[in-house]
Amino acid sequence: VIRCPVCQHEEYDGTLFCSECGTQLWEGKAAPAEDGQDTQRFGADELVRAPEGYAEPARPEAAEATPAPQQLVVRVQGSAEPIYLIGRAEYRLGRGDPRQGVRPEVDLGPYRALELGVSRLHAALKCAGAVVTITDLGSTNGTLVNGVRLAPYTPQSLRDGDELRLGKLALRVYLKAG
Amino acid sequence: MDASGDPYAVLGVPQTATADEVRLAFNAAAQRFHPASHPHPLAREEQSRIAAAYAILGDAGRRAAYDANTAPPTPVLRARLTPSRTWLPFLRETQVVYGLLEITAEPRFTDELPAPPVNLSLVIDRSTSMQGERLDQVKRAVMPLIDQLTDRDTFSVVAFSDRAEVVVPAQRNFDRALAKARISTLYAGGGTELLQGLISGLTELQRYVSPSAVNHLILLTDGRTYGDEADSLSLASLAALDGINIHGMGIGEEWNDSFLDDLAGRTGGATAYVNSAASVARYFREKMSGLTSSFAERLRLVVLADRGASAQFAFRSAPEPAPINLEAQPIRLGSLRRGNRVEVLVQFHVTPETTGLLWVGRLIVLADVLGLNRMDERLSADLAVTVRADAPSETPPAAIVEALSKLNLYRLQERAAAEAAAGHTQQATQTLERLASRLLASGKDALAKTALVEARRLARTQKMSALGQKTLKFGTRALFNPSDHLP
């Protein structure tokens, strides 16, 4: 059984389009809309190396990086602006593609997501009480937590300061009880 | 002997196969269609073909005699079946495999054949609602058609309201001027009793019905018929057995599209939606060129799922996109035009029980190739996948993705209409919005707009408009034929 990343409807393995919402259920060159670009696929060894031109910044102190009232904050490596995630139980991370109707809550498009191999719907962050999990949504290049690759569609709980890699895009998660 | 009796084709072995290869092929084939695991009568028929083929090829003496006395068969049709995947992960759960079947003519036969004779009947609704411009449009569109008919063709016209009348009786070499004069004096008035018209039209057609001709009935209507729908459908099923194709043409918004789809579908025909003078004329022009360029008529498809597999859904994506009823086998697919193709998409469910080769289904096609006088020409194609614990992920073939992405839009539209009809307004509104965003993503802005307008209408009034519903239904169907335009 596979799960539609958009509407969560369950379909049998091998189904190509979600019967509920029409979303394409596999990554690939399906409908090459003129300006919709497909996620480029990287070799496995490319993904463990830090992307070029990226100086690994010192791990910031969680306490000073997390503004007090927020519970969940992510920061894309190399970017100064933290992204505050407020008000939802679930946030999908990916590369927005309006032409295909794909609008993740956290659109990583502005962070060179296409170049870094982020899928349109790459992973989902879920908050259930004090527990925050990350689930890879069957992405092309996979999701890593602190360098460990996740099995697709299998939630993994996160701790404050964990590093995520979506393809070659690195970001850090900060959690604090609100 | 035609290809249908070729024992090599039945067992799927080349003529150079060794005795061992023949025996192995027979064992595999016999097991697939064994009556104990396959109660379907068509499987039993397949089983006896396999046994008959092995009776010849399994015996060295009979095989040598067969080879010496039989010219190799010359296939005139081709069937190509593309699976959506070649590998299946070894999961003991239901999985989906799609198959795209394409039927084409062998190119070397298509040039030399003369155009087949046409036996055509037009059945025209002349109920009160047809009054004025509508009936005039139809009359104007029919005139050029009459000029295109040759002396070998037969032609008849029936008009119906509460009762039916034969306006132009079926005949060859008919008086064109007289036929045109009769059609031009048709006037509108009365109700819509479709069964009466259908009976008269089929009666006219029957007088010249011939296996070597293209026997088609075109039914034009703009309204709903009451109380005689079931009888009309039964009559259509009988007409199909006589080799007659019924095509529906709906004018305006009031006609019953699911009824007309069912009626035409039973015979291998299709339904078209027209609402302008230009589209009526174009419909007749295209229909006529289709009839005269027919290569094979009365295509029939049998879908035999293997043990552990089931056919869930089928759709004819070309030449005229139409839903298929898998319950009514053989499935009638209509005509194959020269240089054209007939294309069917079938969705199977399979549950692997072991690793290795997994047969999913056999698709059998029967057709009458008119110009060569080869009736019941038979073709078959098998769908199989390999089950492996470490099945590699693969990209589905472009042709399947192409067809499915359009079918996806059509099915969303069907879903919205069904939800709206069942009173699930909120769900239907959401489905229409999803359809709109999918349509926008594929650049179909006008249809997307219609879907959004209908979503808003639904939220406000709990109903879709008949015009909007038909526009979406036939608009998403037309996406399969890029050359087609909306009316």
Short mmCIF file of N, CA and C in Angstrom, two decimals, chain A residues 1 7 12-24 26 28-31 33 98-101, chain B residues 84-85 89 91 93-96 98 349 395-396 400-401 404-405 408 412 415 434 438 440-443:
data_model
loop_
_atom_site.label_atom_id
_atom_site.label_comp_id
_atom_site.label_asym_id
_atom_site.label_seq_id
_atom_site.Cartn_x
_atom_site.Cartn_y
_atom_site.Cartn_z
N VAL A 1 0.85 -1.21 0.00
CA VAL A 1 0.00 0.00 0.00
C VAL A 1 0.88 1.25 0.00
N CYS A 7 -3.09 14.01 -0.28
CA CYS A 7 -4.34 13.85 0.46
C CYS A 7 -4.31 12.67 1.42
N TYR A 12 -3.21 0.99 -3.75
CA TYR A 12 -2.38 -0.20 -3.89
C TYR A 12 -1.07 0.16 -4.56
N ASP A 13 -0.02 -0.57 -4.21
CA ASP A 13 1.29 -0.40 -4.81
C ASP A 13 1.19 -0.53 -6.33
N GLY A 14 1.82 0.36 -7.04
CA GLY A 14 1.78 0.30 -8.50
C GLY A 14 0.78 1.26 -9.11
N THR A 15 -0.09 1.86 -8.28
CA THR A 15 -1.05 2.84 -8.78
C THR A 15 -0.27 4.07 -9.21
N LEU A 16 -0.62 4.63 -10.37
CA LEU A 16 0.17 5.74 -10.88
C LEU A 16 -0.41 7.11 -10.53
N PHE A 17 -1.73 7.18 -10.31
CA PHE A 17 -2.32 8.46 -9.93
C PHE A 17 -3.30 8.23 -8.78
N CYS A 18 -3.31 9.13 -7.83
CA CYS A 18 -4.23 9.01 -6.69
C CYS A 18 -5.67 9.13 -7.19
N SER A 19 -6.52 8.17 -6.81
CA SER A 19 -7.90 8.20 -7.31
C SER A 19 -8.71 9.27 -6.59
N GLU A 20 -8.20 9.73 -5.48
CA GLU A 20 -8.93 10.70 -4.67
C GLU A 20 -8.68 12.13 -5.16
N CYS A 21 -7.42 12.47 -5.38
CA CYS A 21 -7.10 13.86 -5.72
C CYS A 21 -6.33 14.01 -7.02
N GLY A 22 -5.97 12.88 -7.67
CA GLY A 22 -5.34 12.98 -8.98
C GLY A 22 -3.83 13.23 -8.95
N THR A 23 -3.22 13.22 -7.78
CA THR A 23 -1.78 13.46 -7.70
C THR A 23 -1.00 12.30 -8.29
N GLN A 24 0.04 12.62 -9.03
CA GLN A 24 0.92 11.60 -9.57
C GLN A 24 1.65 10.94 -8.41
N TRP A 26 4.30 8.75 -8.38
CA TRP A 26 5.69 8.31 -8.46
C TRP A 26 6.51 9.48 -8.93
N GLY A 28 9.18 11.07 -11.29
CA GLY A 28 9.78 10.76 -12.57
C GLY A 28 9.30 11.71 -13.64
N LYS A 29 9.68 11.40 -14.85
CA LYS A 29 9.37 12.28 -15.96
C LYS A 29 7.98 11.98 -16.48
N ALA A 30 6.98 12.19 -15.67
CA ALA A 30 5.65 11.82 -16.09
C ALA A 30 5.06 12.85 -17.02
N ALA A 31 4.74 13.97 -16.47
CA ALA A 31 4.08 15.00 -17.26
C ALA A 31 5.05 16.16 -17.38
N ALA A 33 5.58 19.14 -17.96
CA ALA A 33 5.03 20.46 -18.25
C ALA A 33 6.20 21.35 -18.59
N PRO A 98 3.72 25.18 -8.62
CA PRO A 98 2.31 25.57 -8.76
C PRO A 98 1.68 24.98 -10.02
N ARG A 99 2.48 24.79 -11.08
CA ARG A 99 1.89 24.26 -12.32
C ARG A 99 1.37 22.86 -12.12
N GLN A 100 1.97 22.11 -11.22
CA GLN A 100 1.49 20.76 -10.97
C GLN A 100 0.60 20.73 -9.73
N GLY A 101 0.29 21.92 -9.20
CA GLY A 101 -0.60 21.99 -8.05
C GLY A 101 0.07 21.50 -6.78
N SER B 84 2.63 -1.55 -17.33
CA SER B 84 3.10 -0.34 -16.64
C SER B 84 4.39 -0.63 -15.88
N ARG B 85 4.66 -1.90 -15.58
CA ARG B 85 5.89 -2.25 -14.86
C ARG B 85 6.29 -3.66 -15.25
N PRO B 89 7.54 -6.03 -6.57
CA PRO B 89 8.17 -6.45 -5.31
C PRO B 89 7.40 -7.63 -4.73
N LEU B 91 5.55 -8.73 -2.35
CA LEU B 91 4.71 -8.35 -1.21
C LEU B 91 3.41 -9.11 -1.37
N GLU B 93 0.46 -8.64 -1.01
CA GLU B 93 -0.67 -7.73 -0.91
C GLU B 93 -1.06 -7.33 -2.32
N THR B 94 -2.25 -6.76 -2.46
CA THR B 94 -2.73 -6.38 -3.78
C THR B 94 -1.83 -5.31 -4.40
N GLN B 95 -1.47 -5.52 -5.65
CA GLN B 95 -0.68 -4.54 -6.38
C GLN B 95 -1.35 -4.27 -7.71
N VAL B 96 -1.03 -3.11 -8.27
CA VAL B 96 -1.68 -2.68 -9.51
C VAL B 96 -0.72 -2.81 -10.69
N TYR B 98 -1.01 -1.96 -14.90
CA TYR B 98 -1.82 -1.50 -16.02
C TYR B 98 -1.26 -2.09 -17.31
N HIS B 349 -5.51 -6.01 -10.84
CA HIS B 349 -5.01 -6.20 -9.48
C HIS B 349 -4.38 -7.59 -9.42
N THR B 395 10.64 3.50 -14.12
CA THR B 395 9.78 4.56 -14.60
C THR B 395 8.77 3.96 -15.55
N PRO B 396 7.49 4.19 -15.34
CA PRO B 396 6.48 3.61 -16.23
C PRO B 396 6.65 4.14 -17.67
N ILE B 400 1.90 4.87 -21.36
CA ILE B 400 0.96 4.56 -20.28
C ILE B 400 0.73 5.78 -19.41
N VAL B 401 1.81 6.48 -19.12
CA VAL B 401 1.68 7.68 -18.30
C VAL B 401 0.79 8.70 -19.00
N LEU B 404 -2.81 7.47 -18.87
CA LEU B 404 -3.34 7.49 -17.51
C LEU B 404 -3.52 8.90 -16.97
N SER B 405 -2.64 9.82 -17.37
CA SER B 405 -2.78 11.16 -16.84
C SER B 405 -4.07 11.80 -17.37
N ASN B 408 -6.97 10.01 -15.60
CA ASN B 408 -7.01 10.56 -14.26
C ASN B 408 -7.98 11.75 -14.19
N LEU B 412 -11.64 11.85 -12.31
CA LEU B 412 -11.95 12.84 -11.27
C LEU B 412 -13.29 13.49 -11.58
N ARG B 415 -16.05 11.11 -10.84
CA ARG B 415 -16.19 11.02 -9.40
C ARG B 415 -17.00 12.20 -8.85
N ARG B 434 -10.14 19.98 -7.01
CA ARG B 434 -8.93 19.22 -7.32
C ARG B 434 -8.80 19.03 -8.83
N ARG B 438 -5.75 20.27 -11.29
CA ARG B 438 -5.06 19.34 -12.22
C ARG B 438 -5.17 19.85 -13.65
N LEU B 440 -5.57 22.95 -14.63
CA LEU B 440 -4.70 24.12 -14.75
C LEU B 440 -3.26 23.67 -14.94
N ALA B 441 -2.86 22.66 -14.17
CA ALA B 441 -1.49 22.17 -14.25
C ALA B 441 -1.18 21.62 -15.63
N SER B 442 -2.21 21.11 -16.34
CA SER B 442 -1.93 20.59 -17.69
C SER B 442 -2.31 21.61 -18.75
N GLY B 443 -2.52 22.84 -18.34
CA GLY B 443 -2.72 23.91 -19.32
C GLY B 443 -4.10 23.98 -19.93
#
